[in-house]
Amino acid sequence: MSQPQPDAERRVTTLELFFDLVFVFTVTQLTVMLAHDLSFATAGHVALVFTVLFWMYGAYAYLTNQVPPDRPSRRLLLLLGMGGFLLCALAIPDAFTDTGAGIAFGLSYLLVVLVHSALYTRSHGRDVIWYAIPNSLAALAVTAAGPAESFEADGLWALALLLQFVTPRLAQYGPGRRDGRTAAQLRSQLGGLDPGHFVERHGLLLIIAFGESVIAIGIGVGDLPLSAGVVGGTFLSLALAAALWWSYFVRDEHRAERAFRDTAPPDRFALAMNAFYYAFLPMLLGIACLAAGVKKVLGHLADPLATAPALALAGGVALFLAGEVAFGAVLRLTPLGWRAAAVPLCLATVAVGHAVSGLAQLLSLVAVVVAMLLAEDRLAAGSRSGRPSPAVRSLPAGDPAP
């Protein structure tokens, strides 16, 4: 089987970006679901749905890195997979309350898995069975959850997650024994990723997801008159999203690509899983929570907030920053102390929103994140002025990924 050159420069195609736009509609639907009912039960369901769906998004990002959509058959299959994701997104609001919607979600997800598996045969041949089967079983578990009772349904969704989490180990250690390939050779094949393309693909997903927070501002303002308070709240909401954008795209993205390139191919697959799946999950979920909080807060800027919207607003920012700390730890990017310190400070702003107002909480969150960025900038400037810079410590070629 022919493999792409690990370091061949490739750009994200417009079809991949089109695919990402369809996937991000799921983030929109999850935000709507959470904003409709700001409860821990709904937040748990949102986390379940997004984790299941993001697993297959990550698989498609890896797929198009290995199997570029550069011919009609591949493009048509990718478009079919997009259709499956769109149907999943449409079923999300009622997936846990309506049997028909739950089954529709599961069957659509199964379609996504089957299309993905068919495309994977282009690069991995018969070895595709080692991830096609557990992914298909996960989709069937989600389908079976549709008509199940609440407790049983949650258990079936948890089973789907368990199947997904064991799939990477099957992919690394299951195939290849019939032709004598070693585990290291298999990991090298799986790690034959183009670092620039892989990092860019996930960065574009993140920037599209940030668009959801901008849309949330428009929905939150709605028909409200543009008073000084509403204008101030609008700018603070945008400033908060912009500060989070800054923390990843100005601080982390290029350093992440460099660390990825400095990692030997046998270790890249584990690094990709840890950084761009496990660490990206809280970052994307944080954006969804932030968007739900913004929708609720902008209509009540001058009033003390109920606990739920205040927690959604602060929790979204804290979740994003916690994901960034995990992302930086996996890739060994430093410093991380200021971001770790910002997480509890963001959560503490719940008390400000609850006791003072939504506008005060927005201002507090912006102050925390901007102060974090300024502290990091000052530390980086001090490092450049004389001391060895701690900004990047690339993985040695032989070190295993965390």
mmCIF file of C-alpha atoms in Angstrom:
data_model
loop_
_atom_site.group_PDB
_atom_site.id
_atom_site.type_symbol
_atom_site.label_atom_id
_atom_site.label_comp_id
_atom_site.label_asym_id
_atom_site.label_seq_id
_atom_site.Cartn_x
_atom_site.Cartn_y
_atom_site.Cartn_z
ATOM 1 C CA MET A 1 0.000 0.000 0.000
ATOM 2 C CA SER A 2 1.362 3.398 -0.904
ATOM 3 C CA GLN A 3 1.702 5.844 1.954
ATOM 4 C CA PRO A 4 1.909 9.648 1.758
ATOM 5 C CA GLN A 5 5.242 11.181 2.629
ATOM 6 C CA PRO A 6 5.070 12.167 6.317
ATOM 7 C CA ASP A 7 6.365 15.682 5.809
ATOM 8 C CA ALA A 8 4.913 16.420 2.352
ATOM 9 C CA GLU A 9 3.409 19.900 2.421
ATOM 10 C CA ARG A 10 -0.338 19.895 1.822
ATOM 11 C CA ARG A 11 -3.058 22.435 2.376
ATOM 12 C CA VAL A 12 -6.581 21.843 3.615
ATOM 13 C CA THR A 13 -8.868 21.554 0.588
ATOM 14 C CA THR A 14 -12.110 23.479 0.174
ATOM 15 C CA LEU A 15 -14.015 20.167 0.338
ATOM 16 C CA GLU A 16 -12.509 19.458 3.757
ATOM 17 C CA LEU A 17 -13.481 22.948 4.889
ATOM 18 C CA PHE A 18 -17.002 22.338 3.529
ATOM 19 C CA PHE A 19 -17.069 19.121 5.570
ATOM 20 C CA ASP A 20 -16.028 21.077 8.675
ATOM 21 C CA LEU A 21 -18.876 23.565 8.156
ATOM 22 C CA VAL A 22 -21.377 20.701 8.200
ATOM 23 C CA PHE A 23 -19.781 19.204 11.297
ATOM 24 C CA VAL A 24 -19.813 22.517 13.162
ATOM 25 C CA PHE A 25 -23.589 22.611 12.681
ATOM 26 C CA THR A 26 -23.564 19.905 15.359
ATOM 27 C CA VAL A 27 -21.936 22.420 17.716
ATOM 28 C CA THR A 28 -24.749 24.851 16.885
ATOM 29 C CA GLN A 29 -27.359 22.199 17.667
ATOM 30 C CA LEU A 30 -25.670 21.298 20.935
ATOM 31 C CA THR A 31 -25.529 24.965 21.906
ATOM 32 C CA VAL A 32 -29.263 25.280 21.211
ATOM 33 C CA MET A 33 -29.911 22.126 23.250
ATOM 34 C CA LEU A 34 -27.897 23.437 26.192
ATOM 35 C CA ALA A 35 -29.324 26.966 26.054
ATOM 36 C CA HIS A 36 -32.848 25.529 26.047
ATOM 37 C CA ASP A 37 -32.230 23.668 29.309
ATOM 38 C CA LEU A 38 -29.212 24.780 31.337
ATOM 39 C CA SER A 39 -29.043 21.758 33.613
ATOM 40 C CA PHE A 40 -26.399 19.212 34.539
ATOM 41 C CA ALA A 41 -28.437 16.435 32.904
ATOM 42 C CA THR A 42 -28.516 18.302 29.593
ATOM 43 C CA ALA A 43 -24.832 19.193 29.914
ATOM 44 C CA GLY A 44 -24.084 15.485 30.380
ATOM 45 C CA HIS A 45 -26.073 14.599 27.257
ATOM 46 C CA VAL A 46 -24.309 17.339 25.297
ATOM 47 C CA ALA A 47 -20.940 15.930 26.383
ATOM 48 C CA LEU A 48 -21.975 12.393 25.362
ATOM 49 C CA VAL A 49 -23.234 13.421 21.920
ATOM 50 C CA PHE A 50 -20.285 15.646 21.140
ATOM 51 C CA THR A 51 -17.679 13.125 22.294
ATOM 52 C CA VAL A 52 -19.208 10.438 20.057
ATOM 53 C CA LEU A 53 -19.431 12.770 17.067
ATOM 54 C CA PHE A 54 -16.006 14.329 17.534
ATOM 55 C CA TRP A 55 -14.471 10.861 17.506
ATOM 56 C CA MET A 56 -15.642 10.386 13.931
ATOM 57 C CA TYR A 57 -14.691 13.948 12.980
ATOM 58 C CA GLY A 58 -11.153 13.220 14.188
ATOM 59 C CA ALA A 59 -11.176 10.006 12.182
ATOM 60 C CA TYR A 60 -12.151 11.961 9.045
ATOM 61 C CA ALA A 61 -9.429 14.548 9.690
ATOM 62 C CA TYR A 62 -6.902 11.713 9.898
ATOM 63 C CA LEU A 63 -8.473 10.080 6.838
ATOM 64 C CA THR A 64 -8.165 13.089 4.532
ATOM 65 C CA ASN A 65 -4.592 13.552 5.736
ATOM 66 C CA GLN A 66 -3.850 10.016 4.550
ATOM 67 C CA VAL A 67 -6.325 9.771 1.647
ATOM 68 C CA PRO A 68 -6.651 13.230 0.047
ATOM 69 C CA PRO A 69 -10.037 13.880 -1.637
ATOM 70 C CA ASP A 70 -8.337 14.363 -4.979
ATOM 71 C CA ARG A 71 -10.527 12.210 -7.222
ATOM 72 C CA PRO A 72 -14.296 11.987 -7.882
ATOM 73 C CA SER A 73 -14.916 8.692 -6.053
ATOM 74 C CA ARG A 74 -13.316 9.987 -2.865
ATOM 75 C CA ARG A 75 -15.111 13.328 -3.086
ATOM 76 C CA LEU A 76 -18.487 11.635 -3.530
ATOM 77 C CA LEU A 77 -17.910 9.379 -0.531
ATOM 78 C CA LEU A 78 -16.841 12.363 1.561
ATOM 79 C CA LEU A 79 -19.996 14.215 0.534
ATOM 80 C CA LEU A 80 -22.046 11.167 1.570
ATOM 81 C CA GLY A 81 -20.336 11.226 4.962
ATOM 82 C CA MET A 82 -21.223 14.916 5.245
ATOM 83 C CA GLY A 83 -24.848 13.985 4.659
ATOM 84 C CA GLY A 84 -24.654 11.512 7.544
ATOM 85 C CA PHE A 85 -23.217 14.177 9.859
ATOM 86 C CA LEU A 86 -25.947 16.619 8.832
ATOM 87 C CA LEU A 87 -28.676 14.077 9.634
ATOM 88 C CA CYS A 88 -27.040 13.411 13.006
ATOM 89 C CA ALA A 89 -27.043 17.137 13.748
ATOM 90 C CA LEU A 90 -30.719 17.476 12.819
ATOM 91 C CA ALA A 91 -31.617 14.655 15.227
ATOM 92 C CA ILE A 92 -29.590 16.015 18.163
ATOM 93 C CA PRO A 93 -32.253 18.138 19.959
ATOM 94 C CA ASP A 94 -34.573 15.129 20.432
ATOM 95 C CA ALA A 95 -32.042 12.290 20.441
ATOM 96 C CA PHE A 96 -32.667 11.561 24.153
ATOM 97 C CA THR A 97 -36.399 12.279 24.267
ATOM 98 C CA ASP A 98 -37.845 10.919 21.012
ATOM 99 C CA THR A 99 -37.434 7.317 19.889
ATOM 100 C CA GLY A 100 -37.561 8.195 16.196
ATOM 101 C CA ALA A 101 -34.926 10.920 16.528
ATOM 102 C CA GLY A 102 -32.672 8.633 18.574
ATOM 103 C CA ILE A 103 -32.832 5.868 15.983
ATOM 104 C CA ALA A 104 -32.334 8.372 13.148
ATOM 105 C CA PHE A 105 -29.223 9.696 14.904
ATOM 106 C CA GLY A 106 -27.800 6.190 15.330
ATOM 107 C CA LEU A 107 -28.452 5.073 11.760
ATOM 108 C CA SER A 108 -27.025 8.306 10.368
ATOM 109 C CA TYR A 109 -23.960 7.801 12.518
ATOM 110 C CA LEU A 110 -23.648 4.263 11.176
ATOM 111 C CA LEU A 111 -23.684 5.707 7.655
ATOM 112 C CA VAL A 112 -20.822 8.042 8.640
ATOM 113 C CA VAL A 113 -18.838 5.052 9.969
ATOM 114 C CA LEU A 114 -19.413 2.926 6.871
ATOM 115 C CA VAL A 115 -18.389 5.719 4.500
ATOM 116 C CA HIS A 116 -15.310 6.374 6.601
ATOM 117 C CA SER A 117 -14.369 2.691 6.586
ATOM 118 C CA ALA A 118 -14.819 2.436 2.822
ATOM 119 C CA LEU A 119 -12.481 5.380 2.270
ATOM 120 C CA TYR A 120 -9.920 3.971 4.685
ATOM 121 C CA THR A 121 -9.492 0.871 2.550
ATOM 122 C CA ARG A 122 -7.680 3.158 0.066
ATOM 123 C CA SER A 123 -4.745 3.509 2.467
ATOM 124 C CA HIS A 124 -4.988 0.643 4.975
ATOM 125 C CA GLY A 125 -6.558 -2.151 2.929
ATOM 126 C CA ARG A 126 -8.015 -5.030 4.919
ATOM 127 C CA ASP A 127 -6.600 -3.630 8.158
ATOM 128 C CA VAL A 128 -9.634 -1.331 8.184
ATOM 129 C CA ILE A 129 -11.574 -4.128 9.886
ATOM 130 C CA TRP A 130 -9.812 -3.389 13.189
ATOM 131 C CA TYR A 131 -11.489 0.011 13.481
ATOM 132 C CA ALA A 132 -14.524 -0.481 11.237
ATOM 133 C CA ILE A 133 -15.973 -3.162 13.526
ATOM 134 C CA PRO A 134 -15.688 -1.325 16.884
ATOM 135 C CA ASN A 135 -16.865 1.929 15.280
ATOM 136 C CA SER A 136 -19.867 0.135 13.753
ATOM 137 C CA LEU A 137 -20.681 -1.494 17.094
ATOM 138 C CA ALA A 138 -20.537 1.953 18.717
ATOM 139 C CA ALA A 139 -23.003 3.256 16.113
ATOM 140 C CA LEU A 140 -25.322 0.284 16.746
ATOM 141 C CA ALA A 141 -25.144 0.944 20.505
ATOM 142 C CA VAL A 142 -26.226 4.552 19.911
ATOM 143 C CA THR A 143 -29.037 3.322 17.633
ATOM 144 C CA ALA A 144 -30.224 0.880 20.300
ATOM 145 C CA ALA A 145 -30.274 3.763 22.799
ATOM 146 C CA GLY A 146 -33.060 5.448 20.791
ATOM 147 C CA PRO A 147 -35.967 3.296 22.039
ATOM 148 C CA ALA A 148 -34.336 2.470 25.405
ATOM 149 C CA GLU A 149 -35.328 3.892 28.775
ATOM 150 C CA SER A 150 -33.343 6.834 30.131
ATOM 151 C CA PHE A 151 -30.902 4.896 32.325
ATOM 152 C CA GLU A 152 -30.372 2.154 29.738
ATOM 153 C CA ALA A 153 -29.927 4.744 26.976
ATOM 154 C CA ASP A 154 -27.181 6.509 28.909
ATOM 155 C CA GLY A 155 -25.486 3.146 29.440
ATOM 156 C CA LEU A 156 -25.582 2.391 25.711
ATOM 157 C CA TRP A 157 -24.071 5.803 24.930
ATOM 158 C CA ALA A 158 -21.347 5.079 27.502
ATOM 159 C CA LEU A 159 -20.743 1.721 25.791
ATOM 160 C CA ALA A 160 -20.281 3.556 22.480
ATOM 161 C CA LEU A 161 -17.644 5.765 24.122
ATOM 162 C CA LEU A 162 -15.869 2.722 25.573
ATOM 163 C CA LEU A 163 -15.746 1.089 22.138
ATOM 164 C CA GLN A 164 -14.289 4.259 20.655
ATOM 165 C CA PHE A 165 -11.623 4.566 23.323
ATOM 166 C CA VAL A 166 -10.335 1.006 22.749
ATOM 167 C CA THR A 167 -10.280 1.422 18.962
ATOM 168 C CA PRO A 168 -6.867 3.211 18.816
ATOM 169 C CA ARG A 169 -5.212 0.293 20.594
ATOM 170 C CA LEU A 170 -6.812 -2.163 18.194
ATOM 171 C CA ALA A 171 -5.644 -0.017 15.272
ATOM 172 C CA GLN A 172 -2.070 -0.011 16.587
ATOM 173 C CA TYR A 173 -1.685 -3.596 17.770
ATOM 174 C CA GLY A 174 -4.366 -5.655 16.028
ATOM 175 C CA PRO A 175 -3.493 -5.665 12.310
ATOM 176 C CA GLY A 176 -0.397 -6.727 10.497
ATOM 177 C CA ARG A 177 0.461 -9.988 12.199
ATOM 178 C CA ARG A 178 -0.336 -12.010 9.102
ATOM 179 C CA ASP A 179 2.402 -10.281 7.070
ATOM 180 C CA GLY A 180 5.010 -10.075 9.804
ATOM 181 C CA ARG A 181 4.834 -6.352 10.487
ATOM 182 C CA THR A 182 5.899 -5.304 13.978
ATOM 183 C CA ALA A 183 3.953 -3.011 16.294
ATOM 184 C CA ALA A 184 6.547 -0.266 15.703
ATOM 185 C CA GLN A 185 6.068 -0.552 11.932
ATOM 186 C CA LEU A 186 2.306 -0.293 12.354
ATOM 187 C CA ARG A 187 2.635 2.780 14.543
ATOM 188 C CA SER A 188 4.941 4.317 11.958
ATOM 189 C CA GLN A 189 2.301 3.717 9.281
ATOM 190 C CA LEU A 190 -0.438 5.219 11.445
ATOM 191 C CA GLY A 191 1.857 8.127 12.290
ATOM 192 C CA GLY A 192 2.548 8.931 8.643
ATOM 193 C CA LEU A 193 0.737 12.240 9.066
ATOM 194 C CA ASP A 194 1.422 15.548 7.372
ATOM 195 C CA PRO A 195 1.903 17.799 10.454
ATOM 196 C CA GLY A 196 1.066 21.067 8.671
ATOM 197 C CA HIS A 197 -2.164 19.751 7.183
ATOM 198 C CA PHE A 198 -3.265 18.030 10.408
ATOM 199 C CA VAL A 199 -2.701 21.081 12.613
ATOM 200 C CA GLU A 200 -4.259 23.441 10.063
ATOM 201 C CA ARG A 201 -7.338 21.223 9.730
ATOM 202 C CA HIS A 202 -8.047 21.314 13.448
ATOM 203 C CA GLY A 203 -7.276 25.019 13.639
ATOM 204 C CA LEU A 204 -9.851 25.721 10.941
ATOM 205 C CA LEU A 205 -12.406 23.644 12.841
ATOM 206 C CA LEU A 206 -11.699 25.702 15.949
ATOM 207 C CA ILE A 207 -12.065 29.030 14.146
ATOM 208 C CA ILE A 208 -15.379 27.912 12.622
ATOM 209 C CA ALA A 209 -16.529 26.873 16.092
ATOM 210 C CA PHE A 210 -15.625 30.352 17.364
ATOM 211 C CA GLY A 211 -18.106 31.604 14.788
ATOM 212 C CA GLU A 212 -20.790 29.998 16.949
ATOM 213 C CA SER A 213 -19.926 32.380 19.780
ATOM 214 C CA VAL A 214 -20.331 35.319 17.390
ATOM 215 C CA ILE A 215 -23.707 33.994 16.225
ATOM 216 C CA ALA A 216 -24.690 33.589 19.872
ATOM 217 C CA ILE A 217 -24.086 37.320 20.384
ATOM 218 C CA GLY A 218 -26.516 38.152 17.584
ATOM 219 C CA ILE A 219 -29.131 35.742 18.911
ATOM 220 C CA GLY A 220 -28.668 36.986 22.470
ATOM 221 C CA VAL A 221 -29.168 40.617 21.452
ATOM 222 C CA GLY A 222 -32.136 39.737 19.232
ATOM 223 C CA ASP A 223 -34.627 42.610 19.154
ATOM 224 C CA LEU A 224 -33.175 44.433 22.139
ATOM 225 C CA PRO A 225 -32.636 48.178 21.630
ATOM 226 C CA LEU A 226 -28.967 49.054 21.210
ATOM 227 C CA SER A 227 -28.557 50.774 24.534
ATOM 228 C CA ALA A 228 -25.173 51.565 26.037
ATOM 229 C CA GLY A 229 -25.392 48.436 28.175
ATOM 230 C CA VAL A 230 -26.219 46.157 25.242
ATOM 231 C CA VAL A 231 -23.422 47.663 23.135
ATOM 232 C CA GLY A 232 -21.002 47.224 26.027
ATOM 233 C CA GLY A 233 -22.095 43.620 26.572
ATOM 234 C CA THR A 234 -21.747 42.914 22.854
ATOM 235 C CA PHE A 235 -18.182 44.221 22.749
ATOM 236 C CA LEU A 236 -17.240 42.363 25.932
ATOM 237 C CA SER A 237 -18.647 39.087 24.536
ATOM 238 C CA LEU A 238 -16.672 39.561 21.330
ATOM 239 C CA ALA A 239 -13.556 40.552 23.296
ATOM 240 C CA LEU A 240 -13.858 37.357 25.354
ATOM 241 C CA ALA A 241 -14.078 35.176 22.232
ATOM 242 C CA ALA A 242 -11.190 37.123 20.664
ATOM 243 C CA ALA A 243 -9.010 36.618 23.748
ATOM 244 C CA LEU A 244 -9.594 32.862 23.599
ATOM 245 C CA TRP A 245 -8.822 32.932 19.868
ATOM 246 C CA TRP A 246 -5.582 34.782 20.667
ATOM 247 C CA SER A 247 -4.539 32.230 23.272
ATOM 248 C CA TYR A 248 -4.607 29.378 20.732
ATOM 249 C CA PHE A 249 -3.882 30.890 17.338
ATOM 250 C CA VAL A 250 -1.259 33.439 18.366
ATOM 251 C CA ARG A 251 0.304 31.405 21.182
ATOM 252 C CA ASP A 252 -0.075 27.719 20.408
ATOM 253 C CA GLU A 253 -0.831 26.791 16.805
ATOM 254 C CA HIS A 254 2.613 27.269 15.233
ATOM 255 C CA ARG A 255 4.395 25.829 18.244
ATOM 256 C CA ALA A 256 2.109 22.795 18.108
ATOM 257 C CA GLU A 257 2.979 22.185 14.461
ATOM 258 C CA ARG A 258 6.678 22.470 15.261
ATOM 259 C CA ALA A 259 6.399 19.967 18.115
ATOM 260 C CA PHE A 260 4.440 17.651 15.836
ATOM 261 C CA ARG A 261 7.133 17.817 13.157
ATOM 262 C CA ASP A 262 9.857 17.117 15.708
ATOM 263 C CA THR A 263 8.132 13.896 16.762
ATOM 264 C CA ALA A 264 9.160 10.669 15.043
ATOM 265 C CA PRO A 265 6.377 9.117 12.872
ATOM 266 C CA PRO A 266 5.926 6.062 15.176
ATOM 267 C CA ASP A 267 4.946 8.450 17.997
ATOM 268 C CA ARG A 268 2.808 10.880 16.002
ATOM 269 C CA PHE A 269 -0.372 8.822 16.117
ATOM 270 C CA ALA A 270 -0.461 8.813 19.938
ATOM 271 C CA LEU A 271 0.445 12.497 19.971
ATOM 272 C CA ALA A 272 -2.371 13.281 17.537
ATOM 273 C CA MET A 273 -4.876 11.367 19.686
ATOM 274 C CA ASN A 274 -3.799 13.025 22.936
ATOM 275 C CA ALA A 275 -3.495 16.590 21.634
ATOM 276 C CA PHE A 276 -6.080 16.875 18.886
ATOM 277 C CA TYR A 277 -8.766 14.586 20.260
ATOM 278 C CA TYR A 278 -8.655 14.308 24.054
ATOM 279 C CA ALA A 279 -7.396 17.862 24.667
ATOM 280 C CA PHE A 280 -9.502 19.381 21.892
ATOM 281 C CA LEU A 281 -12.714 17.946 23.342
ATOM 282 C CA PRO A 282 -12.895 20.354 26.317
ATOM 283 C CA MET A 283 -11.817 23.252 24.112
ATOM 284 C CA LEU A 284 -14.684 22.735 21.659
ATOM 285 C CA LEU A 285 -17.186 21.920 24.403
ATOM 286 C CA GLY A 286 -16.058 25.083 26.168
ATOM 287 C CA ILE A 287 -16.931 27.153 23.098
ATOM 288 C CA ALA A 288 -20.395 25.545 23.005
ATOM 289 C CA CYS A 289 -20.959 26.291 26.713
ATOM 290 C CA LEU A 290 -19.702 29.855 26.288
ATOM 291 C CA ALA A 291 -22.078 30.404 23.359
ATOM 292 C CA ALA A 292 -25.014 29.072 25.387
ATOM 293 C CA GLY A 293 -24.091 31.362 28.279
ATOM 294 C CA VAL A 294 -23.764 34.419 26.026
ATOM 295 C CA LYS A 295 -27.227 33.781 24.577
ATOM 296 C CA LYS A 296 -28.713 33.807 28.065
ATOM 297 C CA VAL A 297 -26.674 36.647 29.557
ATOM 298 C CA LEU A 298 -27.042 39.335 26.888
ATOM 299 C CA GLY A 299 -30.728 39.712 27.609
ATOM 300 C CA HIS A 300 -30.070 40.278 31.343
ATOM 301 C CA LEU A 301 -26.887 42.329 31.424
ATOM 302 C CA ALA A 302 -27.949 44.695 34.176
ATOM 303 C CA ASP A 303 -29.437 42.030 36.436
ATOM 304 C CA PRO A 304 -27.853 39.486 38.775
ATOM 305 C CA LEU A 305 -27.700 36.165 36.965
ATOM 306 C CA ALA A 306 -29.177 32.839 37.959
ATOM 307 C CA THR A 307 -26.539 30.226 38.745
ATOM 308 C CA ALA A 308 -27.041 28.243 35.518
ATOM 309 C CA PRO A 309 -26.261 30.980 32.949
ATOM 310 C CA ALA A 310 -23.438 32.360 35.116
ATOM 311 C CA LEU A 311 -21.930 28.869 35.333
ATOM 312 C CA ALA A 312 -22.340 28.275 31.582
ATOM 313 C CA LEU A 313 -20.502 31.518 30.827
ATOM 314 C CA ALA A 314 -17.645 30.987 33.276
ATOM 315 C CA GLY A 315 -17.537 27.225 32.802
ATOM 316 C CA GLY A 316 -17.217 27.576 29.040
ATOM 317 C CA VAL A 317 -14.136 29.784 29.342
ATOM 318 C CA ALA A 318 -12.643 27.609 32.100
ATOM 319 C CA LEU A 319 -13.236 24.442 30.080
ATOM 320 C CA PHE A 320 -11.545 25.947 27.024
ATOM 321 C CA LEU A 321 -8.498 27.025 29.050
ATOM 322 C CA ALA A 322 -8.305 23.659 30.810
ATOM 323 C CA GLY A 323 -8.265 21.997 27.393
ATOM 324 C CA GLU A 324 -5.449 24.329 26.345
ATOM 325 C CA VAL A 325 -3.462 23.366 29.435
ATOM 326 C CA ALA A 326 -3.879 19.690 28.536
ATOM 327 C CA PHE A 327 -2.998 20.462 24.902
ATOM 328 C CA GLY A 328 0.179 22.274 25.950
ATOM 329 C CA ALA A 329 1.147 19.529 28.397
ATOM 330 C CA VAL A 330 0.829 16.834 25.715
ATOM 331 C CA LEU A 331 2.932 18.813 23.230
ATOM 332 C CA ARG A 332 5.306 20.041 25.955
ATOM 333 C CA LEU A 333 4.654 23.704 25.289
ATOM 334 C CA THR A 334 5.535 26.101 28.069
ATOM 335 C CA PRO A 335 4.672 28.109 30.076
ATOM 336 C CA LEU A 336 1.348 26.697 31.275
ATOM 337 C CA GLY A 337 1.172 28.064 34.814
ATOM 338 C CA TRP A 338 -0.727 31.239 33.997
ATOM 339 C CA ARG A 339 -3.384 29.323 32.054
ATOM 340 C CA ALA A 340 -3.794 26.779 34.817
ATOM 341 C CA ALA A 341 -4.208 29.633 37.323
ATOM 342 C CA ALA A 342 -6.797 31.323 35.088
ATOM 343 C CA VAL A 343 -9.144 28.282 35.219
ATOM 344 C CA PRO A 344 -10.271 28.672 38.875
ATOM 345 C CA LEU A 345 -10.294 32.460 38.500
ATOM 346 C CA CYS A 346 -12.764 32.145 35.624
ATOM 347 C CA LEU A 347 -14.969 29.836 37.679
ATOM 348 C CA ALA A 348 -14.861 32.359 40.528
ATOM 349 C CA THR A 349 -16.609 34.916 38.301
ATOM 350 C CA VAL A 350 -19.823 32.924 38.801
ATOM 351 C CA ALA A 351 -20.104 34.709 42.144
ATOM 352 C CA VAL A 352 -19.718 38.090 40.386
ATOM 353 C CA GLY A 353 -22.506 37.324 37.928
ATOM 354 C CA HIS A 354 -24.748 35.945 40.661
ATOM 355 C CA ALA A 355 -24.193 38.833 43.078
ATOM 356 C CA VAL A 356 -23.718 41.810 40.728
ATOM 357 C CA SER A 357 -24.739 41.447 37.071
ATOM 358 C CA GLY A 358 -24.108 39.696 33.794
ATOM 359 C CA LEU A 359 -22.193 42.724 32.521
ATOM 360 C CA ALA A 360 -19.886 42.584 35.552
ATOM 361 C CA GLN A 361 -19.216 38.895 34.990
ATOM 362 C CA LEU A 362 -18.364 39.450 31.318
ATOM 363 C CA LEU A 363 -15.981 42.243 32.303
ATOM 364 C CA SER A 364 -14.374 39.994 34.944
ATOM 365 C CA LEU A 365 -13.865 37.141 32.468
ATOM 366 C CA VAL A 366 -12.299 39.439 29.886
ATOM 367 C CA ALA A 367 -10.001 40.846 32.574
ATOM 368 C CA VAL A 368 -8.879 37.366 33.676
ATOM 369 C CA VAL A 369 -8.093 36.101 30.155
ATOM 370 C CA VAL A 370 -6.403 39.330 29.028
ATOM 371 C CA ALA A 371 -4.316 39.429 32.214
ATOM 372 C CA MET A 372 -3.288 35.823 31.524
ATOM 373 C CA LEU A 373 -2.184 36.728 27.985
ATOM 374 C CA LEU A 374 -0.258 39.775 29.176
ATOM 375 C CA ALA A 375 1.508 37.734 31.861
ATOM 376 C CA GLU A 376 2.493 35.115 29.284
ATOM 377 C CA ASP A 377 3.703 37.827 26.921
ATOM 378 C CA ARG A 378 5.809 39.415 29.628
ATOM 379 C CA LEU A 379 7.318 36.040 30.517
ATOM 380 C CA ALA A 380 8.082 35.320 26.856
ATOM 381 C CA ALA A 381 9.651 38.776 26.421
ATOM 382 C CA GLY A 382 11.841 38.182 29.461
ATOM 383 C CA SER A 383 12.950 34.864 28.017
ATOM 384 C CA ARG A 384 13.864 36.460 24.689
ATOM 385 C CA SER A 385 15.842 39.224 26.393
ATOM 386 C CA GLY A 386 18.493 36.977 27.889
ATOM 387 C CA ARG A 387 17.416 33.607 29.232
ATOM 388 C CA PRO A 388 16.850 30.491 27.119
ATOM 389 C CA SER A 389 13.266 30.559 25.907
ATOM 390 C CA PRO A 390 10.966 27.979 27.497
ATOM 391 C CA ALA A 391 8.336 28.564 24.815
ATOM 392 C CA VAL A 392 8.908 25.297 22.981
ATOM 393 C CA ARG A 393 10.510 22.103 24.074
ATOM 394 C CA SER A 394 10.211 19.803 21.117
ATOM 395 C CA LEU A 395 9.816 16.109 21.641
ATOM 396 C CA PRO A 396 13.056 14.220 21.100
ATOM 397 C CA ALA A 397 12.726 11.860 18.165
ATOM 398 C CA GLY A 398 12.820 8.761 20.318
ATOM 399 C CA ASP A 399 10.542 9.884 23.165
ATOM 400 C CA PRO A 400 7.088 8.337 23.271
ATOM 401 C CA ALA A 401 4.142 10.700 23.196
ATOM 402 C CA PRO A 402 2.524 11.294 26.580
#
